[in-house]
Amino acid sequence: MNPRIVVANLIVSIKSFYRARSTLFFMIAFPIILILVFGALFMKQDNMSFDLCVQDLDHTDSSAQLVKTLDIDGRFNVIKIDPAINATQYTKDNKLNLVLMIPKGYEGSFMQRMALHNPDASVTLTYLYDPSSIFVSMKMQILNSVFAGINQKMSGKPPFIRSAETSILAKKYRFIDFFVPGIIAMSVMTLSLFGTVNLNTELRQKGVIRKLSTTPITRTDWILSNILYQFILAVISTMAMLLVSYAVFRINLHIDAWLPLFIVLDVFAFVGIGMILTRFAKDAESAAAAANAISFPMMFLSGSFFPLEMMPGFMQTVARILPLYYVNEGLRASMVFNDHMAALRYSAIIGVFAAVVFILGIIATNWEEGQ
Amino acid sequence: MAKEAEYAIEVEKLTKRYGELLAVDDISFNVRKGEVFALLGPNGAGKTTTVEIIDTIRTPTSGKASILGMDVTKRKHEIVPRIGVLPQGFSSFDRITVRETIQYFSRLFCCRKTDVDGLIELVNLTDKAQEQYKNLSGGLMQRLGIAIALVNDPEVLFLDEPSTGLDPRARREVWKLLLGLKNKGKTVFLTTHYMEEAEFLADTVAIISKGKIIAMGSPDALIESNANYLVLTLKPVDEKAIEIVRTMGFEPVHDNHEDIKVRVEHMDDVQKILNTIKDGGALLLSLDVRKPNLEEVFLKLTGEALRKNPAGGVAE
Ligand SMILES: Nc1ncnc2c1ncn2[C@@H]1O[C@H](COP(=O)(O)OP(=O)(O)O)[C@@H](O)[C@H]1O
Ligand SMILES: [Mg+2]
């Protein structure tokens, strides 16, 4: 390893990047635009209460009281559905994403529990929902927390795990706070993957790689300077995203050592994949196509755009085999929930993955043409 | 210390296979110090494969090559600082200026002090020093490529088709530059499919075809020993003159234009042909007599043209 050579290489990369205004725009501005657009959409959702359709089959004072509680809470704008109609059909026809059904006999059970102190009396509320909607699980989580509050109050005892409960309820569930870490993970992935693939195929095609093999630069110097370069880009891009999201949306995220760690792992993993792709792709086009084929599904299936809980079960399973999932969830664990244990778990998994692909990438990087 | 070798480059029984394809087939030659050695041959002959084995980019299937007495497969690290390479079709970083590019490559050979401005002047790019690579013309790009190959003041220079794709003026500029290097005593190993280039620059030419060296020597000697005749080029008004030449027992060959070429042994034959055409009442627009060039040597040795014209059938 020769630091002067690494630095010389880094300078050329950074100058090239800085002078290519169009890539500069796409790489840095694109994720910011995503944040602004989606953030604006979600912000509306934050300020307005959610629509919640309720079908009250019980039609009693008690059930009306429950509906009112949901309305008063301010998070929901309750829309009542006529008990006479078929709720499933109605939901489909009107493209509703969630209908809360209060069953017949609600008041009966309620009385049993309250007046007769029958501990076995309970009631089951049904969620009729469309799993493909990204708002459903948010609404359901809010409902669950409201119901948890009611249950707790009805028990008549002060809450036992008070701190946990208040922290969940006190923290306003902001979509943008989930969104930004996912976009950071995703854009670091695309920067590293496409950066590596484009750089390697372009320089190979130009004959620069052959030229370099007749100079004292080693593969180690070369790979190291590329990694450093990708890391610098990732940091610049991440800082830009955080600054804009803070300025516009006042995001509320914890920034600590986990953030650079996950960025480093993200960079290593996708630079490694990029190096492997370049080795096996015949030309620049097929390498770029392969990079697209990897990054595109990763973007949508690993939960970069929205928390995974909002996706149907089988897609959650799919997500777990995608490396980007662990960066998304790791960043959310640290930035949204400040949950170090979870962050550690996710970082361990993506760390092992990054180490393996990066080593494979180094092995795959061959400067000789032909065999 | 090992004794300094007499030759800058020694190649012995070098062979390279790509799967079934025998790209370089058991070739041997030596390049003296300070000479310009040209490997001349058509596309696909194995020039790049040969030069890239010698300048350590590729590895041979068998055989041996050494530079300055050092085996290319075993002592790459010692060889690299002492050679300069311009790979075929090399192009540099688009958005880096001429000066920055030379600086970058000289930093890769970090222990040396490169006279960056001197190099820029040498390749005549002083006006363009602050220009980004992508804005240079093809000829300037090639000259920058040569400057890059010179950053470490190499003893042996490898240039793979340095003037391919350039217009005649730009090509001549490159030749002038290479002639200057030759006069400075650099050993230059160059590949080309332009016979004028080999003839103009090289002390020794090796003609390569289908991976084999089929002739080697100074351009003059090659022509002397392989093409001992004169080439008479005629531009006739009509077919009549051609007919007359044919009946005289010569074999007129159509050139790409309206010209016909006739191969003759002596100046006397030229006289005879001209007289007969005149007596036959045919007219000529122009005529030219010259000694054959390497193109004809190649044609004679392989039966193929060095540069295939589009009508020349399928390559390979
Ligand atoms: N890396 C490679 N893999 C397979 N075949 C190759 C490779 N490089 C060159 N060839 C083949 O070897 C032959 C010689 O190629 P090359 O050395 O590039 O010739 P030239 O430089 O004279 O045009 C050609 O038929 C070419 O297709
Ligand atoms: Mg070639």
Tab-separated table of N, CA, C and O in Angstrom, chain A residues 152-153 155-163 165-166:
chain	number	residue	atom	x	y	z
A	152	GLN	N	-55.878	-0.830	29.566
A	152	GLN	CA	-55.115	-0.511	30.774
A	152	GLN	C	-55.976	0.252	31.770
A	152	GLN	O	-55.997	-0.049	32.954
A	153	LYS	N	-56.732	1.224	31.244
A	153	LYS	CA	-57.591	2.023	32.117
A	153	LYS	C	-58.664	1.166	32.774
A	153	LYS	O	-58.960	1.305	33.950
A	155	SER	N	-58.524	-1.876	33.528
A	155	SER	CA	-57.998	-2.746	34.570
A	155	SER	C	-57.967	-2.008	35.909
A	155	SER	O	-57.850	-2.632	36.951
A	156	GLY	N	-58.021	-0.675	35.842
A	156	GLY	CA	-58.132	0.109	37.053
A	156	GLY	C	-56.847	0.244	37.834
A	156	GLY	O	-56.808	0.845	38.890
A	157	LYS	N	-55.790	-0.336	37.344
A	157	LYS	CA	-54.523	-0.228	38.063
A	157	LYS	C	-53.592	0.686	37.288
A	157	LYS	O	-53.675	0.768	36.071
A	158	PRO	N	-52.691	1.343	38.020
A	158	PRO	CA	-51.731	2.174	37.283
A	158	PRO	C	-50.845	1.279	36.421
A	158	PRO	O	-50.580	0.136	36.784
A	159	PRO	N	-50.444	1.774	35.306
A	159	PRO	CA	-49.629	0.940	34.396
A	159	PRO	C	-48.350	0.483	35.074
A	159	PRO	O	-47.734	1.212	35.847
A	160	PHE	N	-47.986	-0.752	34.779
A	160	PHE	CA	-46.790	-1.315	35.379
A	160	PHE	C	-45.548	-0.840	34.595
A	160	PHE	O	-44.659	-0.220	35.146
A	161	ILE	N	-45.540	-1.116	33.291
A	161	ILE	CA	-44.382	-0.681	32.493
A	161	ILE	C	-44.699	0.684	31.919
A	161	ILE	O	-45.030	0.851	30.763
A	162	ARG	N	-44.630	1.658	32.798
A	162	ARG	CA	-45.091	2.978	32.415
A	162	ARG	C	-44.184	3.626	31.362
A	162	ARG	O	-44.653	4.162	30.378
A	163	SER	N	-42.883	3.500	31.591
A	163	SER	CA	-41.973	4.261	30.732
A	163	SER	C	-42.076	3.807	29.274
A	163	SER	O	-42.103	4.624	28.367
A	165	GLU	N	-44.546	2.457	27.778
A	165	GLU	CA	-45.802	2.858	27.178
A	165	GLU	C	-45.781	4.339	26.822
A	165	GLU	O	-46.101	4.704	25.694
A	166	THR	N	-45.329	5.154	27.736
A	166	THR	CA	-45.360	6.584	27.425
A	166	THR	C	-44.415	6.910	26.277
A	166	THR	O	-44.725	7.730	25.445
